[in-house]
Every structure is written in structure tokens, then in C-alpha cells.
XYZ file of C-alpha atoms in Angstrom:
439
model
C 46.823 15.925 32.336
C 49.198 15.250 29.459
C 52.194 16.004 31.690
C 51.017 13.245 34.040
C 50.600 10.875 31.080
C 54.127 11.754 29.968
C 55.471 10.855 33.400
C 53.493 7.583 33.329
C 55.230 6.643 30.081
C 58.739 7.395 31.382
C 60.974 4.359 30.841
C 62.514 4.485 34.325
C 59.956 6.010 36.691
C 56.795 5.311 34.720
C 54.302 2.468 34.661
C 55.899 -0.808 33.536
C 54.595 -1.779 30.091
C 54.781 -5.441 29.195
C 53.693 -8.051 26.705
C 51.343 -10.616 28.234
C 51.132 -14.144 26.934
C 47.616 -15.384 26.398
C 46.282 -18.647 25.042
C 47.682 -19.049 21.496
C 48.511 -15.320 21.280
C 50.376 -12.392 22.836
C 48.957 -9.102 24.070
C 51.606 -6.389 23.442
C 52.220 -3.065 25.227
C 49.744 -3.310 28.100
C 49.550 -2.599 31.838
C 46.872 -3.294 34.441
C 44.399 -0.918 36.084
C 45.904 -1.588 39.501
C 49.327 -0.519 38.132
C 47.869 2.916 37.263
C 46.213 3.380 40.667
C 49.361 2.404 42.566
C 51.553 4.653 40.398
C 49.305 7.704 40.966
C 49.162 7.138 44.724
C 52.938 6.795 44.825
C 53.937 9.653 42.483
C 51.087 12.203 42.740
C 50.843 12.312 46.530
C 47.323 10.871 46.523
C 46.423 9.084 49.732
C 42.858 8.058 48.949
C 42.524 5.141 46.542
C 39.049 6.368 45.443
C 40.526 9.739 44.458
C 43.234 8.020 42.393
C 40.594 5.880 40.714
C 38.499 8.974 39.931
C 41.466 10.832 38.403
C 42.372 7.782 36.330
C 38.786 7.477 35.071
C 38.873 11.125 33.925
C 42.073 10.461 31.982
C 40.563 7.344 30.419
C 37.379 9.244 29.491
C 39.532 11.741 27.566
C 41.222 8.859 25.780
C 44.783 9.059 27.151
C 44.679 5.358 27.944
C 41.980 2.782 27.330
C 40.890 -0.788 28.139
C 41.877 -3.108 25.307
C 38.724 -5.249 25.506
C 35.951 -2.778 26.383
C 34.343 0.236 24.683
C 33.526 1.911 28.026
C 36.410 4.236 28.898
C 36.796 3.981 32.660
C 39.511 2.816 35.074
C 39.105 -0.299 37.186
C 41.438 -1.113 40.078
C 42.000 -4.723 39.041
C 43.846 -6.797 36.467
C 42.058 -5.328 33.440
C 44.598 -4.577 30.709
C 45.015 -1.009 29.424
C 47.097 0.592 26.684
C 48.368 4.168 26.206
C 46.921 6.218 23.355
C 49.334 7.525 20.743
C 49.934 11.315 21.075
C 48.592 11.723 17.522
C 45.059 11.078 18.879
C 45.353 13.187 22.039
C 42.605 15.792 22.672
C 45.191 18.620 22.592
C 45.297 18.186 18.799
C 41.791 19.694 18.705
C 40.150 16.833 16.843
C 36.691 17.448 15.390
C 36.100 14.339 13.273
C 33.066 14.293 11.005
C 30.530 11.590 10.306
C 32.217 10.825 6.984
C 35.405 9.931 8.879
C 33.399 7.698 11.208
C 31.742 6.032 8.211
C 35.163 5.256 6.700
C 36.332 3.748 9.998
C 33.249 1.541 10.483
C 33.301 0.439 6.852
C 36.978 -0.505 7.221
C 36.173 -2.507 10.363
C 33.748 -4.678 8.396
C 36.588 -5.641 6.018
C 39.028 -6.714 8.737
C 39.330 -9.587 11.200
C 35.737 -10.481 12.076
C 36.511 -12.136 15.406
C 38.735 -9.346 16.725
C 37.081 -6.304 15.152
C 33.427 -7.269 14.915
C 31.112 -4.252 15.192
C 29.154 -3.778 18.406
C 25.375 -3.394 18.127
C 25.437 0.399 18.438
C 28.243 0.605 15.847
C 26.265 -1.544 13.390
C 23.265 0.766 13.864
C 25.483 3.817 13.310
C 26.907 2.274 10.136
C 23.419 1.618 8.748
C 22.341 5.177 9.597
C 25.444 6.687 7.992
C 24.989 4.532 4.901
C 21.501 6.008 4.449
C 22.715 9.557 5.102
C 25.666 9.330 2.700
C 24.014 7.142 0.059
C 25.235 9.353 -2.786
C 28.876 9.323 -1.710
C 28.958 5.842 -0.182
C 30.937 4.405 -3.080
C 33.728 6.916 -2.412
C 33.650 6.148 1.337
C 33.848 2.410 0.612
C 36.825 2.925 -1.742
C 38.620 4.971 0.915
C 37.988 2.318 3.581
C 39.173 -0.406 1.218
C 42.415 1.462 0.483
C 43.125 1.933 4.211
C 42.383 -1.737 4.908
C 44.967 -2.746 2.268
C 47.584 -0.462 3.862
C 46.862 -1.938 7.303
C 47.379 -5.488 6.002
C 50.950 -4.620 5.009
C 51.869 -3.709 8.587
C 53.410 -6.056 11.117
C 50.806 -8.109 12.983
C 51.667 -6.728 16.441
C 51.866 -3.148 15.158
C 48.515 -3.568 13.386
C 46.897 -4.896 16.556
C 48.115 -1.887 18.580
C 47.065 0.676 15.949
C 43.619 -0.902 15.572
C 43.004 -0.672 19.307
C 44.199 2.962 19.439
C 41.943 3.940 16.534
C 39.006 2.173 18.167
C 39.685 4.027 21.438
C 39.781 7.342 19.561
C 36.271 6.729 18.249
C 35.128 5.527 21.685
C 35.961 9.069 22.851
C 34.320 10.933 19.955
C 31.428 8.512 19.307
C 30.963 6.941 22.749
C 28.784 4.007 23.696
C 25.148 5.097 24.274
C 24.785 6.151 27.893
C 28.402 7.258 28.312
C 29.446 10.902 28.674
C 30.956 12.526 25.595
C 33.955 14.446 26.937
C 34.509 16.215 23.573
C 31.271 18.224 23.726
C 31.992 21.906 24.332
C 30.294 23.830 27.126
C 28.083 26.414 25.368
C 28.473 28.990 28.148
C 32.239 28.544 28.163
C 32.446 28.839 24.386
C 30.454 32.086 24.401
C 32.938 33.620 26.873
C 35.965 32.713 24.761
C 37.465 35.499 22.676
C 38.561 33.064 19.964
C 36.296 30.021 20.129
C 37.463 28.798 16.692
C 39.282 25.472 16.908
C 41.713 23.973 14.455
C 40.060 21.176 12.554
C 41.744 18.125 11.106
C 40.828 15.047 9.205
C 41.227 11.852 11.177
C 43.274 10.302 8.405
C 45.806 13.085 7.914
C 45.903 16.888 7.628
C 44.408 18.480 4.541
C 46.040 21.387 2.699
C 43.729 23.695 4.623
C 43.507 22.786 8.318
C 39.904 23.988 8.448
C 38.872 21.191 6.110
C 38.394 18.310 8.530
C 36.759 15.796 6.234
C 38.604 13.762 3.610
C 35.525 13.938 1.390
C 35.010 17.715 1.413
C 36.843 20.560 -0.326
C 38.669 23.197 1.762
C 36.362 25.606 3.563
C 36.671 29.216 2.349
C 37.848 31.942 4.694
C 35.027 33.152 6.948
C 34.480 36.910 6.707
C 32.774 39.184 9.181
C 29.218 39.971 7.970
C 28.514 43.538 6.873
C 25.789 45.685 8.392
C 23.607 45.143 5.332
C 23.995 41.357 5.587
C 23.135 41.442 9.292
C 19.992 43.499 8.611
C 18.960 41.044 5.895
C 19.462 38.147 8.280
C 17.443 39.904 11.007
C 14.593 40.495 8.546
C 14.657 36.831 7.496
C 14.457 35.714 11.125
C 11.641 38.179 11.758
C 9.666 36.687 8.879
C 10.182 33.219 10.362
C 8.986 34.439 13.778
C 5.882 36.040 12.231
C 4.873 32.875 10.369
C 1.536 31.438 11.375
C 1.989 28.181 13.235
C -0.492 25.618 14.467
C -0.329 23.486 17.577
C 0.160 19.794 16.940
C -3.081 19.082 18.793
C -4.998 21.317 16.356
C -3.350 19.647 13.346
C -4.207 16.189 14.714
C -7.766 17.305 15.410
C -8.154 18.570 11.824
C -6.691 15.356 10.400
C -9.056 13.220 12.475
C -12.008 15.368 11.367
C -10.989 15.050 7.720
C -10.608 11.267 8.037
C -14.012 10.881 9.688
C -15.657 13.101 7.073
C -14.329 11.101 4.106
C -14.494 7.677 5.741
C -17.756 6.692 4.072
C -16.257 7.561 0.664
C -13.345 5.169 1.089
C -14.389 1.747 -0.295
C -11.990 -0.043 2.057
C -13.621 1.490 5.158
C -17.223 1.629 3.957
C -18.277 -0.883 1.337
C -20.020 0.920 -1.556
C -23.314 -0.197 -3.066
C -23.914 -2.611 -4.691
C -20.331 -3.974 -4.246
C -16.725 -2.878 -3.891
C -15.227 -2.662 -7.429
C -11.670 -2.806 -6.025
C -12.105 -6.381 -4.800
C -14.742 -7.649 -7.234
C -15.468 -7.659 -10.974
C -18.556 -5.488 -10.524
C -17.877 -1.909 -11.720
C -21.394 -0.600 -11.002
C -20.140 1.690 -8.230
C -17.737 3.435 -10.632
C -20.470 3.758 -13.256
C -22.746 5.408 -10.704
C -19.993 7.859 -9.784
C -19.581 8.835 -13.450
C -23.308 9.013 -14.202
C -25.273 12.234 -14.657
C -27.719 11.133 -11.953
C -25.780 11.600 -8.711
C -26.772 9.654 -5.641
C -27.444 11.111 -2.208
C -23.906 10.353 -1.006
C -22.422 12.172 -3.982
C -24.705 15.216 -3.554
C -23.926 15.379 0.178
C -20.219 15.488 -0.648
C -20.666 18.837 -2.470
C -21.211 20.466 0.920
C -17.654 19.570 2.036
C -16.106 22.415 0.035
C -16.184 24.263 -3.270
C -13.446 21.982 -4.634
C -15.846 19.013 -4.361
C -18.451 20.866 -6.440
C -15.988 21.983 -9.111
C -14.418 18.554 -9.676
C -17.812 16.846 -10.094
C -19.280 17.466 -13.612
C -22.859 17.322 -12.297
C -21.894 19.541 -9.368
C -20.461 22.155 -11.745
C -23.627 21.991 -13.835
C -25.908 22.511 -10.822
C -23.693 25.305 -9.469
C -23.785 27.037 -12.881
C -27.593 26.794 -13.027
C -27.827 28.361 -9.591
C -25.513 31.233 -10.567
C -27.456 31.816 -13.781
C -30.607 32.138 -11.718
C -28.846 34.931 -9.799
C -27.400 36.494 -12.968
C -23.824 35.995 -11.704
C -22.556 33.051 -13.741
C -19.637 34.971 -15.325
C -17.262 34.147 -12.455
C -17.711 30.375 -12.821
C -17.640 30.559 -16.634
C -14.356 32.490 -16.461
C -12.883 29.956 -14.048
C -13.928 27.030 -16.268
C -12.592 28.772 -19.383
C -9.163 29.218 -17.756
C -9.135 25.574 -16.639
C -9.922 24.504 -20.192
C -7.182 26.812 -21.519
C -4.537 24.909 -19.532
C -5.394 21.698 -21.415
C -5.329 23.202 -24.923
C -2.594 22.496 -27.499
C 0.065 25.202 -27.321
C -0.625 26.455 -30.848
C -4.235 27.273 -29.906
C -3.354 29.052 -26.654
C -2.644 32.627 -27.929
C -5.969 32.854 -29.791
C -7.917 31.427 -26.851
C -6.201 33.856 -24.428
C -7.440 36.792 -26.548
C -10.966 35.335 -26.606
C -11.076 34.993 -22.814
C -9.677 38.507 -22.388
C -12.255 39.989 -24.766
C -15.152 38.145 -23.084
C -14.318 38.696 -19.399
C -11.633 41.342 -18.797
C -11.431 43.801 -21.693
C -13.032 47.210 -21.490
C -16.724 46.799 -22.331
C -16.535 42.976 -22.078
C -19.978 41.296 -22.398
C -19.374 39.144 -19.270
C -17.102 41.424 -17.263
C -15.765 39.991 -13.981
C -14.698 41.914 -10.910
C -10.984 41.459 -10.073
C -8.710 43.559 -7.896
C -6.277 46.064 -9.426
C -3.189 43.973 -8.624
C -4.527 40.859 -10.386
C -5.747 42.935 -13.322
C -2.344 44.596 -13.764
C -0.527 41.259 -13.600
C -2.927 39.696 -16.115
C -2.566 42.660 -18.463
C 1.195 42.144 -18.395
C 0.859 38.375 -18.928
C -1.269 38.524 -22.090
C 1.500 40.400 -23.890
C 3.253 37.020 -23.964
C 0.182 34.728 -23.841
C 0.564 31.316 -22.229
C -1.542 28.694 -20.496
C -1.130 30.446 -17.139
C -1.684 34.033 -18.255
C -4.864 34.300 -16.133
C -3.509 32.519 -13.036
C -3.764 35.543 -10.695
C -7.230 36.539 -11.885
C -8.453 32.937 -11.644
C -7.201 32.621 -8.059
C -8.958 35.870 -7.126
C -12.254 34.712 -8.688
C -11.954 31.320 -6.959
C -11.685 33.052 -3.565
C -14.701 35.216 -4.383
C -16.826 32.186 -5.308
C -15.650 30.276 -2.226
C -16.538 33.063 0.199
C -19.780 34.232 -1.438
C -21.429 32.252 -4.251
C -20.654 28.758 -2.944
C -22.071 29.358 0.542
C -25.293 30.732 -1.003
C -25.514 27.671 -3.266
C -25.275 25.231 -0.336
C -27.977 27.169 1.543
C -30.170 27.518 -1.545
C -33.488 25.723 -1.975
C -32.290 24.127 -5.240
C -29.456 22.254 -3.480
C -31.651 21.288 -0.529
C -34.367 19.996 -2.844
C -31.822 17.945 -4.789
C -30.450 16.494 -1.547
C -33.923 15.627 -0.211
C -34.947 14.083 -3.542
C -31.950 11.752 -3.478
C -32.719 10.822 0.116
C -36.306 9.965 -0.840
C -35.173 7.816 -3.792
C -32.758 5.911 -1.553
C -35.474 5.368 1.100
C -37.906 4.012 -1.534
C -35.274 1.605 -2.885
C -34.535 0.299 0.609
C -38.246 -0.186 1.271
C -38.695 -2.029 -2.019
C -35.764 -4.372 -1.182
C -37.330 -5.066 2.230
C -40.706 -5.910 0.683
C -39.103 -8.265 -1.793
């Protein structure tokens, strides 16, 4: 393909390149689409005009020549003006420009002639996206674009116009208009069959010291070494762990989220107005006072059945749960859990003494309120209290929490004491509603 382009640019037998006079300006170094088609039919032994047009479109798609007033790289058999790409930007140089290079180019375009180099819609969107992605290094990108814009201003006007169009055409190949084919994308199957698929990488704005470093904002990439057998086994194990991870279908996640939202809807004052009024949009704080009172309403008691976390974060709920466990002579688990929670809020100077007290009461040999923890948690806790801290009992507390959740909590919700409390609150609410109706 490049041999054909070389013949097209021959001074004697090639395509005639001319400067066209336009209104108040000149268009340098251009030729028409019909000139290309006629030259290929005459010099490449092509009889069909459609075939010549197809071959020319392939060359344009690879960026060997380009329309000077359009981002779509295709050949038209008419008077549309085209210009040859400089060999520096030819695909044979194995360009792999990065997004940082593209950001520098777009940023530079915004500093230049607005009428001639105004960004297209898709380029403006790309610039905004890149600015978000490279927010931390955007100042450096802007400085680089500003320096290049100053260098460009020192060039001759005609030379600058040609170079700007060639640079724009280069990016039309590597960052094409949405909907156009990207001819630089490698075929995955072809790449896998190659013995040496590694390509030389360059920076768009000049070679770095190391040719593998193809971004002006990144340091040279270190030499890639073949992984050892041990490294490969480690990588295989890591992938196996990822494959074995439990995953949920999106439909199940959405179903759970909808269920959660419906369950808590009546507790959101912006969905269900609380009684007597919404304190978030009025000066009446009665609803908050009722929530903090020691006489929970029916709605608050019903919420305890949502999960053990709802019981434990409600002071009255904790009190009722503790009474129930005391009636079953199994309150040590909850008392241990509460003691550890209280330990986390203590001043650091009081922590070591309190750790020893909790150990002596719940975990030491012959403890008066001994709790049942597994051997792993006990061993970890024993190790932790040698250097006592606020989280010395974290493992044991987690184990006890799971025990209460799976055993004690479910018995509490099914117990007669909870059901009686729930029914009593329902009866009080019904009486109040009846009294309001009578009044």
C-alpha cells in the first residue's frame, strides 16, 4: 500500500498536487478525489471504477491521504480536496497513541484558531471525558498543550495549516468518528497466531528514550520478564479464587433491594408521614421524642422483627432482649457483646484494665459468666489480650453475634413476651384512634 502511495507522490508520474485559490485564502498541497481514481485506473491496471474507489477508500481509512474538510476518511470520486499524510504518521511506524496524547491534542486544539480548528461534538465529549479521567495530571497535560501551541504559532502560516490537517487526520484514524471502522484495532485471532505480537510503541510527539514508553506523561516501562512456574501457579490460584466467589444475579439483587425499600418505607418520614407530624419539615419534634422514649410504639416494636441489628441498636429493644435471655438463663452472650461495644468507646487509658475485667468475667478459666466460643476465636483473643486494645475481643464478639442471630434472636421474636408487647402496642394505638374518632 505504501509503495502505491510512493508512486502517487512521484513528481513526474504521480498525482498532480496544486495550490487552490479560495475566497480570501489559498488551500495548499491538495488534489481531488477524481484525480486519485483516474490515476489508479491508469497506473494500476484497474478497469472498474468501483474497484478503484474501493481501493482508494481503504488507503484513506488507513490514513495515507485524507479529506481536508471532513473527519470521515473515505474516497469520493468528485472534486473533494484531499492531502497526503506525512510518512511520520504512516501506520508502518506502529503507532499506539495513548489517551494522554489525545488529551494533549484536543487541549491544544481549543487554544488555536476557533473557526478552523473548532472541536466537533464527539471530540468535545471526548475532551470532557478525558479531563475527568486525568483530573490529577490535567495541569501537566494543559502545560504540554500550551507549549506545543506556542511552537506551532512560530511556524509559517501555510506550513502550520498543512501540519494541523495531517495531525487531525492521524487522530481521525486512531480515534475515529463514532460509527466509523477503526482500522488500527488488531485482530485477536491473528495476534494469537503471531510468534512476536509485541509492537514498537512511540509517543505521538516524539520518541522517548525507551521506545516502549509511548506516553509523554509516563516513565519508561521496565523490561517484561517471562513469569516463573511459581508465579504462574500463584496467578492460577488467584483466578481460581475469583471463579469460586459467590455471585448473585442482578435480578436477585434488584429483588432484594426492592424488598428492603418496601420494608422500610413506612419508617422514612418523606414517604410515610410520621405521627403527629413530620419533624423534618415542621417545628414539631414530637416524633423524635417518641423514638427516643422508653415507651416504644407499635411501629418501633414491629421493627425489631426485621433483624437482630434493629433490636441491638434500640435501647428498649436491648433491654427487652436482655430480660428474655435472663428468663432463659442465657444472658451472658448479650452482656459480653454489650461490654465489648462499650469497651470500644472508652478512653484509651482505661482500656487495658477493662480488657482484663471482661476476660475474667467471660473468657477466663472458671469465669462466672463463661461464654461458648470456638477454639479459633479463643486462641486469637488470647493472643490479643497480651497487647490489650479496644478491638482485642473482635473475633469472639463476632462469633457470639452469629450465635445470638441464629439462635437466641429467633426464639425472642417467637416468644410470648415479644408477642404480648406487640399486641399491647396495637391495642393502645387502636384505643387512641377510637378516642380521636369519638372526639
